[in-house]
CSV table of C-alpha atoms and ligand atoms in Angstrom, one decimal:
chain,number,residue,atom,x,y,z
A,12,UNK,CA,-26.3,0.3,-11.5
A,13,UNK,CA,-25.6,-3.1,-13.1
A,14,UNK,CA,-22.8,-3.8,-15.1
A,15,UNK,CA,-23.3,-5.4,-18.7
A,16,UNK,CA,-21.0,-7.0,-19.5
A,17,UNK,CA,-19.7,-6.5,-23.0
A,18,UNK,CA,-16.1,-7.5,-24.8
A,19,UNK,CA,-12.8,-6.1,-23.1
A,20,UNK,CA,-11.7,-3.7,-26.2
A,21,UNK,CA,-15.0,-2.4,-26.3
A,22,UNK,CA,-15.4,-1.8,-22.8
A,23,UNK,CA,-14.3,1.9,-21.2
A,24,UNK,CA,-13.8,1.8,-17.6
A,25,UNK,CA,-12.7,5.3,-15.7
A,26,UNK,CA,-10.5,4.9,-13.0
A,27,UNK,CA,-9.8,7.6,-9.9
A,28,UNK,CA,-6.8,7.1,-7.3
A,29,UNK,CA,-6.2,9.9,-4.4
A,30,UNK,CA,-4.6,7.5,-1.9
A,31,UNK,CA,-1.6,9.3,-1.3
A,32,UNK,CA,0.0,12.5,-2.9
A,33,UNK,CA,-1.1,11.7,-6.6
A,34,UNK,CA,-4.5,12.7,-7.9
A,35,UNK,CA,-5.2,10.8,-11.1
A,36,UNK,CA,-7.5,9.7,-13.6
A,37,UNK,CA,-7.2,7.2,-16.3
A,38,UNK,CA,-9.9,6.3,-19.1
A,39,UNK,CA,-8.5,2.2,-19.9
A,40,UNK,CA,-10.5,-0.3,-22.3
A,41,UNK,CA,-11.4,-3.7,-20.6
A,42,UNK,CA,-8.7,-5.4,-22.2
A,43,UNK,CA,-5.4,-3.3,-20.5
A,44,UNK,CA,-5.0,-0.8,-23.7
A,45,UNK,CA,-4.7,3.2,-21.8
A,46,UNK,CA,-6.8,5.7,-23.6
A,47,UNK,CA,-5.5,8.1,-21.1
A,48,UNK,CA,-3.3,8.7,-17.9
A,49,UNK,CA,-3.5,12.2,-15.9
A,50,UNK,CA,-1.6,12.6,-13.1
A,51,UNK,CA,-1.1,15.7,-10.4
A,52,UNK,CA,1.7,15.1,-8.4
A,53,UNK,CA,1.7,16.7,-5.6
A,54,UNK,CA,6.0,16.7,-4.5
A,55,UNK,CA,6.3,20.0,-4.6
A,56,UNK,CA,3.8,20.9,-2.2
A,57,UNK,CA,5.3,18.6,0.5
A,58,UNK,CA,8.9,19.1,-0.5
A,59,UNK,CA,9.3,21.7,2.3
A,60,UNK,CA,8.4,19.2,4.8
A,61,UNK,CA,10.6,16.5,3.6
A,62,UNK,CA,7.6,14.5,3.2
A,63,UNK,CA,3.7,14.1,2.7
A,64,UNK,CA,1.8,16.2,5.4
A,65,UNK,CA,-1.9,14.5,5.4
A,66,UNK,CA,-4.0,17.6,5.5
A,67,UNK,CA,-2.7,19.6,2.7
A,68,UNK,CA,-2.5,16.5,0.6
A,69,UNK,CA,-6.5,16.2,1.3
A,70,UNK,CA,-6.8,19.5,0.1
A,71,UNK,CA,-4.7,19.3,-3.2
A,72,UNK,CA,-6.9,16.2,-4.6
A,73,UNK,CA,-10.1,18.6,-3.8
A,74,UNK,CA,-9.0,21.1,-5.9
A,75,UNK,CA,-7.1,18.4,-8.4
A,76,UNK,CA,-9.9,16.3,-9.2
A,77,UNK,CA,-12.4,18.2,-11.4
A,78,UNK,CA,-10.3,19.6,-13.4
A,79,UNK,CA,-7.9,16.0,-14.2
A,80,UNK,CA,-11.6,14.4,-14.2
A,81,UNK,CA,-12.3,16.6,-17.6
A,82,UNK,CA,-8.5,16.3,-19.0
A,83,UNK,CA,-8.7,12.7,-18.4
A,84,UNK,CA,-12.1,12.0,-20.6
A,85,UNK,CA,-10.9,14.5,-23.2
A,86,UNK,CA,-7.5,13.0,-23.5
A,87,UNK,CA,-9.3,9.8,-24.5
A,88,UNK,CA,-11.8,11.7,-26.6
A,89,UNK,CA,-14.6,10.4,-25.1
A,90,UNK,CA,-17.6,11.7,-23.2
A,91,UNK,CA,-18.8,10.1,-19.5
A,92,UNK,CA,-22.0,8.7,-21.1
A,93,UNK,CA,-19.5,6.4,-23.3
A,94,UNK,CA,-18.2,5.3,-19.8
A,95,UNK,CA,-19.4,2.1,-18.8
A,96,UNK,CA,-18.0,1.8,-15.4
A,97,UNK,CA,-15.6,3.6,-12.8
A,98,UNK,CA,-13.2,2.1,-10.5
A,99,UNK,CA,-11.9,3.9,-7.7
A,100,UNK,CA,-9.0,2.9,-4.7
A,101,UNK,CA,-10.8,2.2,-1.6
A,102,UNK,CA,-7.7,1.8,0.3
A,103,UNK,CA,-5.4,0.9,1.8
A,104,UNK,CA,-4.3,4.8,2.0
A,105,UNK,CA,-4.1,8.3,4.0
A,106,UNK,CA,-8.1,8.2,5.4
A,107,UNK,CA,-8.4,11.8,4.4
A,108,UNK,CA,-6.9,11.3,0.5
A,109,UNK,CA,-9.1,8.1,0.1
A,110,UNK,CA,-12.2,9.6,0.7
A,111,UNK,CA,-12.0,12.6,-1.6
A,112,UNK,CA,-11.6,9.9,-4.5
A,113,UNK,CA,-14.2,7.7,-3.5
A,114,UNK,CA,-16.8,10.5,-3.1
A,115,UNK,CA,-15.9,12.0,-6.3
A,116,UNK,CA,-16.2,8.5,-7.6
A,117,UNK,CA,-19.5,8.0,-5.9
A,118,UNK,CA,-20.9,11.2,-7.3
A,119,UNK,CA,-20.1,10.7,-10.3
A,120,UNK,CA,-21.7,7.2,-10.3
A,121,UNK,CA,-24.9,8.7,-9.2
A,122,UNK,CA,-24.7,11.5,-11.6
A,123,UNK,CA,-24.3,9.3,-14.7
A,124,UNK,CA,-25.8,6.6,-13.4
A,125,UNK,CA,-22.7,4.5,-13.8
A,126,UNK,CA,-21.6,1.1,-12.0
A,127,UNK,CA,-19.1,1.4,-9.3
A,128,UNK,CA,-16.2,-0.6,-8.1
A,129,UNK,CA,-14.1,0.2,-4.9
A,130,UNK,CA,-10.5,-1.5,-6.0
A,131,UNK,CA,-7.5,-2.3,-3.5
A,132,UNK,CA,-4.1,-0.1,-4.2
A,133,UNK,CA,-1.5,-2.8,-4.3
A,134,UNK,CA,-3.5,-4.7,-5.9
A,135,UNK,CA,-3.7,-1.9,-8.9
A,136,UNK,CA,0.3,-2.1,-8.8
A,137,UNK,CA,0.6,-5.6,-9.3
A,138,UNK,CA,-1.4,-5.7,-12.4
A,139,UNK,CA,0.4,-3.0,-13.6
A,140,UNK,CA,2.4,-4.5,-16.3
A,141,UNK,CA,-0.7,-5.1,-17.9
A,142,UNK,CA,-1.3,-2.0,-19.1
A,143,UNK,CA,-1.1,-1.7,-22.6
A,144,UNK,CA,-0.2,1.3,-25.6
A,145,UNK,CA,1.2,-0.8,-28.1
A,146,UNK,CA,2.4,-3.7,-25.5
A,147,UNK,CA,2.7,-4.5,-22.0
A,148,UNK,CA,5.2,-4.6,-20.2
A,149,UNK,CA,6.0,-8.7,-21.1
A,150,UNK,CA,6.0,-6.9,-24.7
A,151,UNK,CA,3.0,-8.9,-26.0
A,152,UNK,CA,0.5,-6.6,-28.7
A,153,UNK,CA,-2.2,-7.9,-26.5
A,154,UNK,CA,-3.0,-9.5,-22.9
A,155,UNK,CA,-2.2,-13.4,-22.9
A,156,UNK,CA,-2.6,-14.2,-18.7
A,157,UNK,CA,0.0,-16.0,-16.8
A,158,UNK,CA,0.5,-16.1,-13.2
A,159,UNK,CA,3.6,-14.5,-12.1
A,160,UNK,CA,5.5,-13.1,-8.8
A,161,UNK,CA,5.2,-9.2,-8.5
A,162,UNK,CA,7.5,-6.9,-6.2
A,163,UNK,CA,5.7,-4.0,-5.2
A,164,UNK,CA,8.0,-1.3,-4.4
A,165,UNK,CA,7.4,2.0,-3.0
A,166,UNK,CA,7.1,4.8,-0.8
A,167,UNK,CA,4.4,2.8,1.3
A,168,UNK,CA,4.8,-0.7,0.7
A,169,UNK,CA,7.2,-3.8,0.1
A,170,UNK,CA,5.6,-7.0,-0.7
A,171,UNK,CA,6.3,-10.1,-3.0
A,172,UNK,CA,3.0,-11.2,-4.1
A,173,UNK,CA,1.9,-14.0,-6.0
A,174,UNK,CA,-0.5,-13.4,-8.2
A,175,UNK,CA,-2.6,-16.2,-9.7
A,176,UNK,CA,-5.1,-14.1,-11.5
A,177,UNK,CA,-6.2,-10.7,-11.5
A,178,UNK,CA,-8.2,-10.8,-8.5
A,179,UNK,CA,-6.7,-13.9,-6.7
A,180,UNK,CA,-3.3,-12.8,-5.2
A,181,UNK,CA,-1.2,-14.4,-2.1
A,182,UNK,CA,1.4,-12.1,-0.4
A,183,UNK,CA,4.5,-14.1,-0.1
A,184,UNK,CA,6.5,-11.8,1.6
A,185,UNK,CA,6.4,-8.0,3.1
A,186,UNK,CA,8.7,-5.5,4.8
A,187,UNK,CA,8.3,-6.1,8.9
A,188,UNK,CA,9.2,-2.4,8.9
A,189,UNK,CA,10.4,0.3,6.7
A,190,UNK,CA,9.2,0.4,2.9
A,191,UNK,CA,12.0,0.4,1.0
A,192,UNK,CA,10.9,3.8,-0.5
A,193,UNK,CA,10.7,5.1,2.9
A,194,UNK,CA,14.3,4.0,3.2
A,195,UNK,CA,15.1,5.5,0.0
A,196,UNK,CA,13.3,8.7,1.5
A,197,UNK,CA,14.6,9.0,5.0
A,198,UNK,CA,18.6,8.8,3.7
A,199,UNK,CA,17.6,10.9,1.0
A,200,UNK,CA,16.7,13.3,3.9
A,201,UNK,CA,19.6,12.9,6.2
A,202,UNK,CA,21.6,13.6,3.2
A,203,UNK,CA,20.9,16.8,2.4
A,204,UNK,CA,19.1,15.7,-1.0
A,205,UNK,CA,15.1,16.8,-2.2
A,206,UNK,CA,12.6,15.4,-1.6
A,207,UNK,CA,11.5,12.9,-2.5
A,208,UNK,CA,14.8,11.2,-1.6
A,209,UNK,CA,14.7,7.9,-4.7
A,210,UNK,CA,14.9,9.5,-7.1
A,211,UNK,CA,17.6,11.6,-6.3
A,212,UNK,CA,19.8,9.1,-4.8
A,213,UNK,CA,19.3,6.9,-7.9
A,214,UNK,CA,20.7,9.7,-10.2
A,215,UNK,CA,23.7,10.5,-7.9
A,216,UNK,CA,24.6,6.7,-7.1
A,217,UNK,CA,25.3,6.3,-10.6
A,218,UNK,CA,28.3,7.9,-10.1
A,219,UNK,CA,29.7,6.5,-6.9
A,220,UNK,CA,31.2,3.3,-5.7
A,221,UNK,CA,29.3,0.4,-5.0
A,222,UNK,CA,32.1,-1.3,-2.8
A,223,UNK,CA,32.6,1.7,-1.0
A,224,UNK,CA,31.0,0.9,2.1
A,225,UNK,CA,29.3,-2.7,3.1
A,226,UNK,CA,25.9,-2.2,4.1
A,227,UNK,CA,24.4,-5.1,6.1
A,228,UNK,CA,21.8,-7.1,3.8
A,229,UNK,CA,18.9,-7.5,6.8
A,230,UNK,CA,16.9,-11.0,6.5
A,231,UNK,CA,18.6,-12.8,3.6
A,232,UNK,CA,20.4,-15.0,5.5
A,233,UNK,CA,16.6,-16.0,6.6
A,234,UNK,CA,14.3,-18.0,4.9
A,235,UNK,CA,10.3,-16.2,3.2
A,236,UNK,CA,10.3,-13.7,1.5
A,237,UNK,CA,9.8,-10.7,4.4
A,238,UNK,CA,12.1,-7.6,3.5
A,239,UNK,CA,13.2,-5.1,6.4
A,240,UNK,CA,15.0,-2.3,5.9
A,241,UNK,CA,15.2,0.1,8.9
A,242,UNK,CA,18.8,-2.0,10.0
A,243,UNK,CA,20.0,-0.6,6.7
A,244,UNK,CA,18.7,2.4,7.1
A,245,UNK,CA,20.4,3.0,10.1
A,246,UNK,CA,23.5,1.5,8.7
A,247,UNK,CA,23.6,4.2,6.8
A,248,UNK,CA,22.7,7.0,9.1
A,249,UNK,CA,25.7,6.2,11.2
A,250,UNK,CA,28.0,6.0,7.9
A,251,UNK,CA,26.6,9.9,7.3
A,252,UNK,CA,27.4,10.5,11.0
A,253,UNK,CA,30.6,9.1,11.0
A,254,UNK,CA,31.6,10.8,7.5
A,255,UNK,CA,30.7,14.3,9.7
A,256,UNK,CA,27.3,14.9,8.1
A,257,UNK,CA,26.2,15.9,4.7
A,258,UNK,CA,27.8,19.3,4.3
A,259,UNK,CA,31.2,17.5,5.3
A,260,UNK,CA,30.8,14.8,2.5
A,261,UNK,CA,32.6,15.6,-0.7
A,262,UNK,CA,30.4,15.2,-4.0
A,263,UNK,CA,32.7,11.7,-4.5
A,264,UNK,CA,32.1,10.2,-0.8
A,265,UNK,CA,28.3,11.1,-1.3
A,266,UNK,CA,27.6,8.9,-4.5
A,267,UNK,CA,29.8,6.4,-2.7
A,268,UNK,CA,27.3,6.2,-0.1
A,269,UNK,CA,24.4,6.0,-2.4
A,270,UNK,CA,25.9,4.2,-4.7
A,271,UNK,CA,26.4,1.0,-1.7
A,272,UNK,CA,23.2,1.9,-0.4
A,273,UNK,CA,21.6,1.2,-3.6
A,274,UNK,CA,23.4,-1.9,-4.1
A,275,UNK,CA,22.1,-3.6,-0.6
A,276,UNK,CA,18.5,-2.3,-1.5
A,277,UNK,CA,19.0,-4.1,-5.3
A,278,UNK,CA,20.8,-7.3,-3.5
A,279,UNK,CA,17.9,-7.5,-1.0
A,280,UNK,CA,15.2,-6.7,-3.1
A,281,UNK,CA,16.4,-8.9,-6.3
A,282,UNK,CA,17.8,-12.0,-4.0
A,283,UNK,CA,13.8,-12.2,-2.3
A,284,UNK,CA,12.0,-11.9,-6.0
A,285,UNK,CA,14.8,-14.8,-7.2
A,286,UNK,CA,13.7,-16.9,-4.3
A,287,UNK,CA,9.8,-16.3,-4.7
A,288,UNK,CA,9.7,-16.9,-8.8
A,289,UNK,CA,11.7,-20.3,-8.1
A,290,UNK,CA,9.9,-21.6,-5.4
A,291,UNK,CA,6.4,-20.6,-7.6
A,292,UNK,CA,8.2,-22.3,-10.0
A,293,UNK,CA,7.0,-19.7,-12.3
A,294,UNK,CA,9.0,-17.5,-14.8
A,295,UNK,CA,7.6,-14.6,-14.7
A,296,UNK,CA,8.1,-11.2,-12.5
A,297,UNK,CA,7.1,-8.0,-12.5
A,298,UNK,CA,8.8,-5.2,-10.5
A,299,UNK,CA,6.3,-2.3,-9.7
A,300,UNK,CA,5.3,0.6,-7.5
A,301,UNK,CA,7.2,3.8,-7.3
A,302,UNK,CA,10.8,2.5,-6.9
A,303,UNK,CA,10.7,0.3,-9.8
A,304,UNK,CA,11.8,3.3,-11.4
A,305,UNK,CA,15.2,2.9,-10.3
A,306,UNK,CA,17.9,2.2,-12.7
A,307,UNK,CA,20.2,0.4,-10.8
A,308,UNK,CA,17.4,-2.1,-9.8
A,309,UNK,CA,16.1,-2.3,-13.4
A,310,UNK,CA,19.8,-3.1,-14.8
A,311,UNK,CA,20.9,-5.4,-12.1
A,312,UNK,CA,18.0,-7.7,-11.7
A,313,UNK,CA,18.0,-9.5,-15.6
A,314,UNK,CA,21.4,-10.7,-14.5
A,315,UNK,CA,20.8,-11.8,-10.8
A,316,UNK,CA,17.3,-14.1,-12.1
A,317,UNK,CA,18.4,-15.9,-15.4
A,318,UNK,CA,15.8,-17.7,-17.1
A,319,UNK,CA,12.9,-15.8,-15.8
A,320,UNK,CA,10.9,-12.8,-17.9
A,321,UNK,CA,11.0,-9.6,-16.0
A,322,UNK,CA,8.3,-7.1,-16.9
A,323,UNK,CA,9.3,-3.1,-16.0
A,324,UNK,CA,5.9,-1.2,-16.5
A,325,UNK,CA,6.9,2.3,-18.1
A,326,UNK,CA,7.5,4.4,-15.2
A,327,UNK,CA,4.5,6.8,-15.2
A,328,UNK,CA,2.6,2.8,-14.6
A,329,UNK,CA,5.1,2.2,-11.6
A,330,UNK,CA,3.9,5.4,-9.7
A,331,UNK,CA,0.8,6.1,-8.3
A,332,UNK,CA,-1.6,6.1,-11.5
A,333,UNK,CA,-5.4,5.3,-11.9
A,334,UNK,CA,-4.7,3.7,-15.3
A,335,UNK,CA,-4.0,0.1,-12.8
A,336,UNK,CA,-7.3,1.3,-11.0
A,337,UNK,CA,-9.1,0.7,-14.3
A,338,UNK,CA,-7.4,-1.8,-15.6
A,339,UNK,CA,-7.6,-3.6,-12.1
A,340,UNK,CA,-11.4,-2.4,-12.0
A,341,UNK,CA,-12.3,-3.9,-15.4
A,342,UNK,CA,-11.6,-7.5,-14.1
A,343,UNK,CA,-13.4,-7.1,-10.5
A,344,UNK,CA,-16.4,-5.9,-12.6
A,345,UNK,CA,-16.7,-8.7,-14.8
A,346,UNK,CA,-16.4,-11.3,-12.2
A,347,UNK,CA,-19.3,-9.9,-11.3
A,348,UNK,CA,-18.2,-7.8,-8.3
A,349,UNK,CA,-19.3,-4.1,-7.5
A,350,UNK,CA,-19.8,-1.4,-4.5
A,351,UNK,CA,-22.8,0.5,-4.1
A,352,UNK,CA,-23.1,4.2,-3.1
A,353,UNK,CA,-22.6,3.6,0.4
A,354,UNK,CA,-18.9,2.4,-0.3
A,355,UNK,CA,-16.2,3.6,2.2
A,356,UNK,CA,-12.5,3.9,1.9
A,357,UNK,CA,-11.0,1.4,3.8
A,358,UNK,CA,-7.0,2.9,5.3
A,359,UNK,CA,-6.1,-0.7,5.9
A,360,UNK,CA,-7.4,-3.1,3.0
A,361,UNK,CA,-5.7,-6.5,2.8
A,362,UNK,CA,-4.6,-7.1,-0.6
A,363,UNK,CA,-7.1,-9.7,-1.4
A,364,UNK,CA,-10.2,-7.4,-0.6
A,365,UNK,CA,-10.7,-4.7,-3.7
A,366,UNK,CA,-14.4,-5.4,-4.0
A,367,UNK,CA,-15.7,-8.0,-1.5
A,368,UNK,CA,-19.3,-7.4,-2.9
A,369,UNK,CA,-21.0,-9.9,-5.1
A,370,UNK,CA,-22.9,-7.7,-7.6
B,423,LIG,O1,4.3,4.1,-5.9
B,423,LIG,P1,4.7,5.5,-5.5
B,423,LIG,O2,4.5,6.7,-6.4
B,423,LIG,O3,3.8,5.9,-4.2
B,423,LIG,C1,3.5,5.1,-3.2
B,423,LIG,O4,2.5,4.3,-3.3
B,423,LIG,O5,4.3,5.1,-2.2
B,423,LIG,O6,6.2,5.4,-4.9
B,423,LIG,C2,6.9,6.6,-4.4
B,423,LIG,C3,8.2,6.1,-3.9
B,423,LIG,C4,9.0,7.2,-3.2
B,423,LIG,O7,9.5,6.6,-2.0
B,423,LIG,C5,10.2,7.5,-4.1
B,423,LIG,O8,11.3,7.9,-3.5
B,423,LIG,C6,10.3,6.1,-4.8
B,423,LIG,O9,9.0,5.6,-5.0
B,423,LIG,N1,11.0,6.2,-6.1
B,423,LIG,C7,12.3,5.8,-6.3
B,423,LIG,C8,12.6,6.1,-7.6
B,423,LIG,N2,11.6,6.8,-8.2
B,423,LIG,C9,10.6,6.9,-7.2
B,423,LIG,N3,13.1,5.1,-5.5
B,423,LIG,C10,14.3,4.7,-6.0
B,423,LIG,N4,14.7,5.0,-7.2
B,423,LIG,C11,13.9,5.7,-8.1
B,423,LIG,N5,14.4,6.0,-9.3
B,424,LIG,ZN1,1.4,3.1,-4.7
């Protein structure tokens, strides 16, 4: 199906994500504003295992996705034949979660006879901020472009990435191991707290010590903009050990620990973006993906990168959504790009590749 092109505010695109444990849908006009935003998290399900098991996330976006479909176009108050495209992540992702979206995607494209459009993850994340109700994230009423530096931060990835336009971004920098919300999740782990382990050692480090214990701060003292953060990690591991576990660590010693941990992931994290935006020579940043939630990072960066505009998408636009899929998907379409019904998912797609196909 071709896409006409038509003006951004009057153009509906639906947008699907299954690429890890989030099944989502998200109607979004052409021009960033959200009509809606459904999400099924899936947490609870792989709480037990301290972490996402593949197969039973597969599973969950089956049975998630018809019925968030239907929310997602009601919450909007639209019908699918006032759709005029739908954008789906094609990767990268878990092989197994990709493909449910994309097929549901697919058949739904054939169904309505609707253009399609395969869109890259990260990608969706880093034009996150975006994403309009009354404003973005920059806090304009409507979308004035600028290029910018965006961290994407999350469970799965760590990358500084410039981004020049929608669809033309340059990673600057990534993590050579660890994500930091993998870090986040693995101490969250080997202390004691739920899964998953971010959110819980954000609320708890607000209470501790940041000078407690110094953490080492891995790869600042080198130049780019790669991140690692399995030294820290096990920085930390042996602090836990050394402290004589978790059940050993008074409420006081534990938010110490989180509360330094937290602080090295902030210093690393914020010291890289400060770098990036002034070698750009740009002024802008967004901070995005699942662990831009965190409230230590959100309060500390303003004051370690003076001079530069930070954008914080509202946080159910930092975790997994489909409302950046749309949003994201809008722009690929009307430069003219689009898959066809024989689109796969792709578990590896560079950042650069949403929709490689000339419509
Ligand atoms: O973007 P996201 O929903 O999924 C991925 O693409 O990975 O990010 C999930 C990650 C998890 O590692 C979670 O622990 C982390 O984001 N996270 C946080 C916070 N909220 C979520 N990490 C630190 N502080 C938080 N407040
Ligand atoms: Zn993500």
């Amino acid at each position: 199906m071709k896409f006409t092109h038509r003006r951004p505010g009057d153009t509906l695109i639906l947008g699907v994500e299954s690429s890890c444990d989030e099944t989502a849908f998200a109607v979004v006009r052409g021009d960033g504003t959200v009509l809606s935003n459904t999400i099924a998290s899936q947490v609870e399900l792989h709480a037990r295992y301290g972490g996402v098991v593949p197969e039973i996330a597969s599973r969950a976006h089956l049975e998630a996705c018809v019925p968030l479909y239907h929310r997602s176009l009601a919450d909007a108050g639209i019908s699918m034949e006032q759709v005029d495209a739908i954008a789906v992540t094609k990767g990268p992702g878990l092989l197994g979660c990709l493909l449910i979206g994309v097929e549901f995607a697919k058949t739904l494209a054939f169904t309505h006879e609707k253009p399609l459009v395969g869109v890259q993850h990260v990608a969706g994340h880093v034009y996150s901020p975006w994403l309009r109700t009354d404003r973005n994230a920059w806090g304009q009423p409507e979308n004035r472009w600028e290029p910018y530096v965006a961290l994407v931060a999350s469970g799965g990835h760590s990358s500084i990435i410039l981004a020049r336009s929608p669809l033309d971004l340059v990673t600057l920098g990534e993590t050579i191991d660890d994500a930091v919300g993998e870090a986040y999740d693995k101490i969250g782990k080997l202390l004691g707290l739920p899964y998953p382990g971010g959110p819980a050692i954000d609320r708890i480090a607000a209470q501790g010590n940041p000078s407690a214990f110094r953490f080492p701060l891995p790869m600042l003292d080198r130049e780019g903009f790669d991140f690692s953060f399995s030294g820290l990690k096990t920085a930390v591991a042996r602090t836990i050990e050394q402290e004589g576990g978790p059940k050993a660590l008074a409420p006081g010693r534990l938010a110490d620990i989180c509360a330094s941990f937290q602080h090295a992931a902030v210093r690393i994290l914020g010291e890289k973006c400060r770098r990036a935006v002034s070698e750009a020579r740009l002024t802008r940043l967004a901070i995005t993906g699942g662990v831009a939630c965190n409230r230590g990072l959100r309060e500390a960066l303003g004051g370690m990168i003076p001079g530069v505009t930070i954008a914080f998408p509202r946080p159910e636009f930092c975790t997994d959504n489909a409302a950046m899929i749309a949003g994201l998907g809008y722009h690929a379409l009307a430069a003219g790009l689009r898959d066809d019904l024989d689109m796969n998912a792709d578990p590896s797609l560079p950042v650069n590749a949403g929709s490689a196909t000339p419509g």
